[in-house]
Short mmCIF file of C-alpha atoms in Angstrom, two decimals:
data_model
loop_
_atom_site.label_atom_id
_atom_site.label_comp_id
_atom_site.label_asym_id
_atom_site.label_seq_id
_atom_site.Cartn_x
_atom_site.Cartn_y
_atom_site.Cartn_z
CA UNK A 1 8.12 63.89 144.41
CA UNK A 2 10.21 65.51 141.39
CA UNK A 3 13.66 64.84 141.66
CA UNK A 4 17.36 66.16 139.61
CA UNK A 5 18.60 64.28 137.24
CA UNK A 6 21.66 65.79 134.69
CA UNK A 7 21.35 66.30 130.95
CA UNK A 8 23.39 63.85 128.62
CA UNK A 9 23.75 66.93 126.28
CA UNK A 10 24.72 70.00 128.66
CA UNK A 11 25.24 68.93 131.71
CA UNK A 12 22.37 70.88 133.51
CA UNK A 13 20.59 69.29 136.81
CA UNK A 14 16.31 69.11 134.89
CA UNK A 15 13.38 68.23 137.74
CA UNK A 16 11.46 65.40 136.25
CA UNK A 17 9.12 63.11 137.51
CA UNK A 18 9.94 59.68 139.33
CA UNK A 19 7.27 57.95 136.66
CA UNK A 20 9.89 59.54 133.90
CA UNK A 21 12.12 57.40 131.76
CA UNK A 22 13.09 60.10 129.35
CA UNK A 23 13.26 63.99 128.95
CA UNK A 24 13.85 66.39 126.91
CA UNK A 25 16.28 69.25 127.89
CA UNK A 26 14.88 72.84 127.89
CA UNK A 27 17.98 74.28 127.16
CA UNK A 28 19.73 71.87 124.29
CA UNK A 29 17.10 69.79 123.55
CA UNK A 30 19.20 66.62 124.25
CA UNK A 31 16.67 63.29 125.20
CA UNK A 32 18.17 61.94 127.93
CA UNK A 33 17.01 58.21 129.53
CA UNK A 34 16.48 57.64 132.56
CA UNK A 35 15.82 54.95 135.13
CA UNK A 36 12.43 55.22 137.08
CA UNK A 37 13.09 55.82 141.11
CA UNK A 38 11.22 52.44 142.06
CA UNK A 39 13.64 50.51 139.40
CA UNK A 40 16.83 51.92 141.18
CA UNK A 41 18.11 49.31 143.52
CA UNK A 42 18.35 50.65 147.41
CA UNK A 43 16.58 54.08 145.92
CA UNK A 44 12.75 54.49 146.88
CA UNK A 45 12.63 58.48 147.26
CA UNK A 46 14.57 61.48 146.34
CA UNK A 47 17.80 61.68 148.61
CA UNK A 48 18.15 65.40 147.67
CA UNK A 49 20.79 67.41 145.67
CA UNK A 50 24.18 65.59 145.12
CA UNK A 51 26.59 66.73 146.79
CA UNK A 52 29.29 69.39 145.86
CA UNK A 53 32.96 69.10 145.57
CA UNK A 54 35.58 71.58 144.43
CA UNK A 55 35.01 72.04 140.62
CA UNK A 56 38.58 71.49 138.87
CA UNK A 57 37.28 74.08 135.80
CA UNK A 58 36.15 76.86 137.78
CA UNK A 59 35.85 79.17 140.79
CA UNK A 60 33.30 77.64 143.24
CA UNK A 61 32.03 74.21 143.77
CA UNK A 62 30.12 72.28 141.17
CA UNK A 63 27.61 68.97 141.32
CA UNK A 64 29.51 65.37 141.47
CA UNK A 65 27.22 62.64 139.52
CA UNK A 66 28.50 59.40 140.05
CA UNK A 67 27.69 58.22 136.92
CA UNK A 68 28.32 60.71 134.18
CA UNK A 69 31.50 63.30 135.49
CA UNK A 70 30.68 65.51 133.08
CA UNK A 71 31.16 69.24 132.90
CA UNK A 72 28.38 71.44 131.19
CA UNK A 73 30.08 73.20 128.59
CA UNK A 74 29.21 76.72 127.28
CA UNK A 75 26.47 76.31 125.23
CA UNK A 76 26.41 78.54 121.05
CA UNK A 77 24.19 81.56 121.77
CA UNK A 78 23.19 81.09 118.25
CA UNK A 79 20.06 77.97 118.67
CA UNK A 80 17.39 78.44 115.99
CA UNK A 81 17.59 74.64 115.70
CA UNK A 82 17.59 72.05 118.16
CA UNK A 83 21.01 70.19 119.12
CA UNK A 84 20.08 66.66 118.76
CA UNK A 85 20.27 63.81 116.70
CA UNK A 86 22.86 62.06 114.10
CA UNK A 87 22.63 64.35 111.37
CA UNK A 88 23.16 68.09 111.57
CA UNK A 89 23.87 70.37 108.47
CA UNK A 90 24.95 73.83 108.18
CA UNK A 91 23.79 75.52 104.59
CA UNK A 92 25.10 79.20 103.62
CA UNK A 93 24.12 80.96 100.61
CA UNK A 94 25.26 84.91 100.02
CA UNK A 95 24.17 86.24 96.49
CA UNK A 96 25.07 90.15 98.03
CA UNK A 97 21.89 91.74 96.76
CA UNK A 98 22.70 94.77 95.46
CA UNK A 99 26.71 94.93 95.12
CA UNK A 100 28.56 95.43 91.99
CA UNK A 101 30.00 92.08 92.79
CA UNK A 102 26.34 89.79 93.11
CA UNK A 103 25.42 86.54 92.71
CA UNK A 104 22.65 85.05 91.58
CA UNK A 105 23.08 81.49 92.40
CA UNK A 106 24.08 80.79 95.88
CA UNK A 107 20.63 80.81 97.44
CA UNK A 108 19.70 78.14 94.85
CA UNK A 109 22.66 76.35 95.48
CA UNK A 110 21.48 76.27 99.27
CA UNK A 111 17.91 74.91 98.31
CA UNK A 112 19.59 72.46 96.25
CA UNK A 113 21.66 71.41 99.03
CA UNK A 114 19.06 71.08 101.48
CA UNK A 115 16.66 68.98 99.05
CA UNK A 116 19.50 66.43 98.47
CA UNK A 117 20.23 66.07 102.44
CA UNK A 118 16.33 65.63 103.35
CA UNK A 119 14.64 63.78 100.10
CA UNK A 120 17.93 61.39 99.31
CA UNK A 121 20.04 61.59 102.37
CA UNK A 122 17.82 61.28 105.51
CA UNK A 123 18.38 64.64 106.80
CA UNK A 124 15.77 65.81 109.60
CA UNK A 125 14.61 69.10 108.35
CA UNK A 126 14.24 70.43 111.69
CA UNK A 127 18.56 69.17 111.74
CA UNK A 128 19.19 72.00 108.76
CA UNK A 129 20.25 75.76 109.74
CA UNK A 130 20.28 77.33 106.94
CA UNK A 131 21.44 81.18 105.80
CA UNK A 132 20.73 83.42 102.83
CA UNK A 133 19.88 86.86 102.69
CA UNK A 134 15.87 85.80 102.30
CA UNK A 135 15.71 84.28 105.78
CA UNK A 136 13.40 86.63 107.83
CA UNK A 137 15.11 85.78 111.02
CA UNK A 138 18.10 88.59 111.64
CA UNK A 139 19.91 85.43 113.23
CA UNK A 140 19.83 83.87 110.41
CA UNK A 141 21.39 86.37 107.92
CA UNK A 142 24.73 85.39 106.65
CA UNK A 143 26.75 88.04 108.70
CA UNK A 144 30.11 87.48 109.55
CA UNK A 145 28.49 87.00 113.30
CA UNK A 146 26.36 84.70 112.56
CA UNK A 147 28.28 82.73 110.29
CA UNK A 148 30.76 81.78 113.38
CA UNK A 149 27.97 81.38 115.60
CA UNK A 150 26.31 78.74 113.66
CA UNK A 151 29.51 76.92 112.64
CA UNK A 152 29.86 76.45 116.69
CA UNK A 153 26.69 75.10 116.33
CA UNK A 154 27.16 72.62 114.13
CA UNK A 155 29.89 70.67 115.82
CA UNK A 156 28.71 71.72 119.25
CA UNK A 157 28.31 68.42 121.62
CA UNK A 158 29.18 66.05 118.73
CA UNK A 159 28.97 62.44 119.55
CA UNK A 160 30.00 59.41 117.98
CA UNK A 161 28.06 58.22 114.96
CA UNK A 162 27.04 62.06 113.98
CA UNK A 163 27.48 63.31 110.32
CA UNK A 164 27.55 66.87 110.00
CA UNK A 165 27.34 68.92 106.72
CA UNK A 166 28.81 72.44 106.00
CA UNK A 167 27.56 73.96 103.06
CA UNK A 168 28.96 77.38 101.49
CA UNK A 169 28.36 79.30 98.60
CA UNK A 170 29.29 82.30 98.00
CA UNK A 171 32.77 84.59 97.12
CA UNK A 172 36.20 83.42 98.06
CA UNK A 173 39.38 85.27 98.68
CA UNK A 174 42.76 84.75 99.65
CA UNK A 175 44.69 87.25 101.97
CA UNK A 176 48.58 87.05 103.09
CA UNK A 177 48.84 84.60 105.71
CA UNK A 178 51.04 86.33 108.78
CA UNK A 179 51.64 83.54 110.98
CA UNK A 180 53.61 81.53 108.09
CA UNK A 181 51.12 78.24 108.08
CA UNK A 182 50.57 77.80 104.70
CA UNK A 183 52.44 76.50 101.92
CA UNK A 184 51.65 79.25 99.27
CA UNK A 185 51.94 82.07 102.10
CA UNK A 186 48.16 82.34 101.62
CA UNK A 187 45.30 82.16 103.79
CA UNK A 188 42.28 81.36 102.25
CA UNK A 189 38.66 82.32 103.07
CA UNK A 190 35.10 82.88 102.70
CA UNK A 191 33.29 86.57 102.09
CA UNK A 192 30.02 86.89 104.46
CA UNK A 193 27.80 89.27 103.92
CA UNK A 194 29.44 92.61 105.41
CA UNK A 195 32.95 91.48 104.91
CA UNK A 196 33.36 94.81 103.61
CA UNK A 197 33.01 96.07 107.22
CA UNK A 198 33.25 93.28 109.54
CA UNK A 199 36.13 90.91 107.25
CA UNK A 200 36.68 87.75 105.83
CA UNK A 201 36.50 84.23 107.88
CA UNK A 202 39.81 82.87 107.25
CA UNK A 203 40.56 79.12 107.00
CA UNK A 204 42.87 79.20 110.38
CA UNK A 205 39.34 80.44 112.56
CA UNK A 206 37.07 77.61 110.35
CA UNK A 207 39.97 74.74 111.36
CA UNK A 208 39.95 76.01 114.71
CA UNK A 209 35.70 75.88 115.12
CA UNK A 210 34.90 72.82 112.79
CA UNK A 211 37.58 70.84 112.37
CA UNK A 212 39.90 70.17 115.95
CA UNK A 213 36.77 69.76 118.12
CA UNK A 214 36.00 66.59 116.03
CA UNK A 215 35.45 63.70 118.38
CA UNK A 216 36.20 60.10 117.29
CA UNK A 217 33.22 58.57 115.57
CA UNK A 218 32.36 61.95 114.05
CA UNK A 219 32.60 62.74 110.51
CA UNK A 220 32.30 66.31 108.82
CA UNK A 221 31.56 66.70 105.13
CA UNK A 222 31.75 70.12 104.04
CA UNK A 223 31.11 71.72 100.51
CA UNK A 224 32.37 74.68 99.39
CA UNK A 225 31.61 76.47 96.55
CA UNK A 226 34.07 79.51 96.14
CA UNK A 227 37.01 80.67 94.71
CA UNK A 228 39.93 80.19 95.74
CA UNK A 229 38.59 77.60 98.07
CA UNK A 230 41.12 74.70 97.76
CA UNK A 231 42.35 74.04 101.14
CA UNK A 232 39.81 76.69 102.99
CA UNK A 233 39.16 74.14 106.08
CA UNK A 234 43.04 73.77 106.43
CA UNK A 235 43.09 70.00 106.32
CA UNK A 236 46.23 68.47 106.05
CA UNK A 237 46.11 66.28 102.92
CA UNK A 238 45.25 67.36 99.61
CA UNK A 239 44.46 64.88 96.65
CA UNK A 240 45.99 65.83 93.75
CA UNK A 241 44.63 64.07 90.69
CA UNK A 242 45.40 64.09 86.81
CA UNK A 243 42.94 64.01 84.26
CA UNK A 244 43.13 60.10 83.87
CA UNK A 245 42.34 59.80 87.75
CA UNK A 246 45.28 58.83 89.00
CA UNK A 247 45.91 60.92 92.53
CA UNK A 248 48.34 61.09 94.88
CA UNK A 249 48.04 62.51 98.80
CA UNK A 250 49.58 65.60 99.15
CA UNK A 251 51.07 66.24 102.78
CA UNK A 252 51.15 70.00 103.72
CA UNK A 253 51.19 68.91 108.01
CA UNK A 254 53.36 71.82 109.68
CA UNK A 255 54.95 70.43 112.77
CA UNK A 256 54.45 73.41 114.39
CA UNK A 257 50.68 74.27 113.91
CA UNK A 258 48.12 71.64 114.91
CA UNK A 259 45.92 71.17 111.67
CA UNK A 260 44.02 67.66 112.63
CA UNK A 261 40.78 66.51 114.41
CA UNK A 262 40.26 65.38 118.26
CA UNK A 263 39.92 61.73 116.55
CA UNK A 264 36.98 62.55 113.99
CA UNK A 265 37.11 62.37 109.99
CA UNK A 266 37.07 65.53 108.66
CA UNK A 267 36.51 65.66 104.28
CA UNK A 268 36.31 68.79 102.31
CA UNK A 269 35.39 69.29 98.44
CA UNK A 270 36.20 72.24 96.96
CA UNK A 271 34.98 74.06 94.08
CA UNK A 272 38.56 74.96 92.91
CA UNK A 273 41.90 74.80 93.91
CA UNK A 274 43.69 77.79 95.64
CA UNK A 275 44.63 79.65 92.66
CA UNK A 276 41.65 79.29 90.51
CA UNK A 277 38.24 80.75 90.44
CA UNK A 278 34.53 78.59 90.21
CA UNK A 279 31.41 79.66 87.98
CA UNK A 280 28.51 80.96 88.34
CA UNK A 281 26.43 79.53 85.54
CA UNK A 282 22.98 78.85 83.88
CA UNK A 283 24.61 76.18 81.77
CA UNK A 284 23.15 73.38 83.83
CA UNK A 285 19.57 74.34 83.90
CA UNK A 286 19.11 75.39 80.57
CA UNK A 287 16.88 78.69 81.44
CA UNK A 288 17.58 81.66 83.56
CA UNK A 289 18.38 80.15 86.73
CA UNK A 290 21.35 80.14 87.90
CA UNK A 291 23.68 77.77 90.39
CA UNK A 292 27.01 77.17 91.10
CA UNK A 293 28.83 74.49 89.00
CA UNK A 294 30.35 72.77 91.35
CA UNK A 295 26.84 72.42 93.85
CA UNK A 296 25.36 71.16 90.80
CA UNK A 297 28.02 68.74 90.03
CA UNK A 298 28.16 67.31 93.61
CA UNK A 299 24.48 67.09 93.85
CA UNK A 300 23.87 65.42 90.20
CA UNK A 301 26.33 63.12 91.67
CA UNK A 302 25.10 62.04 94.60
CA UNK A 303 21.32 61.75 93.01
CA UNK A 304 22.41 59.54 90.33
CA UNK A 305 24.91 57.05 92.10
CA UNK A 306 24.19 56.84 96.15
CA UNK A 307 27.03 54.68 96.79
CA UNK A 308 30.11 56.63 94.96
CA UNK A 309 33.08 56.59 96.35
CA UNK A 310 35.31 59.54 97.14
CA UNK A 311 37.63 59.02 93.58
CA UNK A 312 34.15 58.59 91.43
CA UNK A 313 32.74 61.49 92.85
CA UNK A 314 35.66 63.27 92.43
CA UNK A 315 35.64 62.38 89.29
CA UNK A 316 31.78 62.66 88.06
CA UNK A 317 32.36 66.53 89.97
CA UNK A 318 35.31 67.47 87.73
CA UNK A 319 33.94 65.65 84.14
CA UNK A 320 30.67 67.85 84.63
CA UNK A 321 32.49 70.93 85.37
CA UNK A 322 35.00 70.55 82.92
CA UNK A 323 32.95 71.79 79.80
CA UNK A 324 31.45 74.49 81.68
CA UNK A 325 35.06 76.26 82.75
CA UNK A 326 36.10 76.04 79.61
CA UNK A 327 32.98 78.06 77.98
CA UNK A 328 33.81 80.69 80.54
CA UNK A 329 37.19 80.26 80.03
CA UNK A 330 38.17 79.72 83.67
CA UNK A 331 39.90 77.18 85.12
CA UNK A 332 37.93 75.43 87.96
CA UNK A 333 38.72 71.45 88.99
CA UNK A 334 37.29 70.71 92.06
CA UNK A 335 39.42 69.44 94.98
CA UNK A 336 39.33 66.95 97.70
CA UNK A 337 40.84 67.46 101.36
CA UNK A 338 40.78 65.43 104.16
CA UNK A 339 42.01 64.86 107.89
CA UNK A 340 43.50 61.71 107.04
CA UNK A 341 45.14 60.29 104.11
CA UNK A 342 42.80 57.02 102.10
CA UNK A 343 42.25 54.75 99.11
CA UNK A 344 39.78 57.57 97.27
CA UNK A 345 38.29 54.80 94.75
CA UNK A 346 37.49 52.01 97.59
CA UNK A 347 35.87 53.99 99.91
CA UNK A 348 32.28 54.99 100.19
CA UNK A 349 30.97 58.65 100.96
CA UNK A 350 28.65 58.41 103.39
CA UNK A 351 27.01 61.66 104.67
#
C-alpha cells in the first residue's frame, strides 16, 4: 500500500511505494531518501495521514512530521530547470537587438560563461538557466520579469555546500538612491531588456533576492559585466587595490540597513568600479567577434590557473584589461566585493 512521505526540498506530502528508498519530487525535483516501511522499527503498514496541528505561518491547520518540522515554502513560478544539486548558475546576456544603444558581445560572453562552468568547473548543464534574447522560450528572455524570477531561482532552497553563479552582461546605470543607503548617493543597477518600459533592477532589490537569503554553508559568486557595476550586489566590503596589489577592505556597513547574508559567503567581481564604464571589445579575439573585457579576463583566468586565489585573480582580471581601456580610452579596473572581509592572496576561489 502507497503511503505519504514529505519532500526534503518543498515540503509537499509525495505517495510512494513501501519498496521505495528514494524519490524524486514532481514539483522541485528534490531526491529525497527514504527508509523502506519493513526497515522502520514498530512500523509494518501505513498508519495514515499525520496528524494536523495549528500551523504557526498560516490560517488553517498544517501536517506535523516528527522528523523534519519543516514548512513548504512558496516555490519561484519561474522552473525551466530543475532545483537540485550543489551547483546552480544563473547566466544573462542582453545585446538589445536593434537599439541605438546595442551590444554585440553579451550573448558570447554568456556562452563563454557557461563553457567555463561545465567543461572546467563541473557545472551540470541541466544546473545552468541561462537568458539572451536567442532563447526560444518567452520565459527565458531577459525581461525585467524574468530576470527577478530566475534570480529567486537561483538561491531558492539553498543548502549547505551549494555554489551558485550569477552571471550578467549587459548595460549598467546608476540612478539617485532615495532611501540614503549608499555612500555616493547612488544606486546602482542592471538594464534588462525593456528597461525602457518596465525599469532598471537596482542593487537594493538584487541584495534583497540573492544575497540575505544566503544560508550558512552557501557561497554565491556572481560576475558582472557592466558599467557602473562596482558595488551592484550591495555587499558591504569593497577591496580597494593599487596598481602594485596592495588592497585594503573598504567598510561601507550602514547600521541602519541590513546589507549581509543569513550566514552564507557572498563574492562579487565587477567589471568596473561605480564611476567608470567597461568595454565592449574585439581586442581579445583578434576577428570580428566581440566579448566583454572583463568576461574574457575572468574566464582566461580561471582556464589558465584553477587554483587562483581571490588577489591573483584580481590581479590577472585587471593586467588583461588594462591595455584594452586604455586603447578605448576608458577607464575600467575591475572590482572585488564581498559579504565578509579576507586575506585576498591566501585564499582560494572555489566556484
Amino acid at each position: 500500500m502507497a503511503r505519504r512521505e514529505r519532500c526534503s526540498g518543498c515540503g509537499i506530502n509525495m505517495l510512494v511505494s513501501p519498496e521505495a528508498r528514494v524519490v524524486r519530487c514532481s514539483e522541485c525535483h528534490t531526491l529525497t531518501n527514504l527508509v523502506p516501511m519493513n526497515a522502520r522499527p514498530g512500523r509494518t503498514r501505513y498508519n495514515g495521514p499525520p496528524r494536523m496541528h495549528e500551523n504557526p505561518y498560516g490560517n488553517g491547520p498544517s501536517p506535523q512530521h516528527p522528523q523534519y518540522p519543516q514548512y513548504p515554502q512558496p516555490r519561484p513560478s519561474l522552473s525551466p530547470v530543475p532545483i537540485y544539486g550543489r551547483k546552480r548558475a544563473l547566466l544573462c546576456g542582453v545585446n538589445y537587438h536593434g537599439k541605438s544603444y546595442k551590444l554585440k558581445g553579451s550573448i558570447n560572453d554568456v556562452k563563454s560563461m557557461k563553457y567555463l562552468l561545465v567543461e572546467t568547473l563541473g557545472f551540470p548543464n541541466d544546473s545552468i538557466l541561462m537568458l539572451t534574447e536567442n532563447e526560444r522560450e518567452p520565459s527565458k528572455i531577459p525581461t525585467k520579469q524574468n530576470i527577478r524570477k530566475a534570480l529567486k531561482w537561483l538561491v531558492y532552497g539553498c543548502q549547505p555546500g551549494d555554489s551558485l553563479v550569477f552571471h550578467f552582461s549587459g548595460h549598467g546605470t546608476r540612478q539617485k538612491d532615495y532611501n540614503h543607503d549608499e555612500v555616493d548617493g547612488f544606486d546602482e543597477a542592471l538594464c534588462p531588456l525593456d528597461h525602457e518600459t518596465e525599469g532598471n533592477i537596482i542593487d537594493d532589490e538584487i541584495n534583497d533576492t540573492i544575497v540575505k537569503p544566503l544560508t550558512r554553508g552557501t557561497t554565491l559568486h556572481a560576475i558582472i559585466d557592466a558599467c557602473y557595476s562596482g558595488t551592484v550586489l550591495d555587499l558591504p566590503f569593497v577591496c580597494r587595490m593599487n596598481k602594485e596589489g596592495r588592497y585594503m577592505w573598504e567598510d561601507q556597513r550602514n547600521p541602519l540597513f541590513y546589507k549581509r547574508t543569513s550566514g552564507g559567503l557572498a563574492f562579487c567581481f565587477s567589471a568596473c568600479d561605480d564611476h567608470q564604464t567597461s568595454a565592449d571589445t574585439t581586442a581579445f579575439t583578434g576577428t570580428n567577434v566581440r566579448t566583454g573585457a572583463m568576461t574574457y579576463s575572468f574566464v582566461q583566468a580561471i582556464q589558465n590557473e584553477r587554483r587562483l586565489t581571490y588577489g591573483h585573480l584580481l590581479n590577472a582580471m585587471r593586467y588583461t584589461i588594462g591595455d584594452v581601456s586604455k586603447a578605448h580610452g576608458a577607464s575600467q579596473e575591475p572590482q572585488l566585493t564581498s559579504s565578509d572581509k579576507f586575506d585576498i592572496y591566501s585564499k582560494p576561489v572555489v566556484l
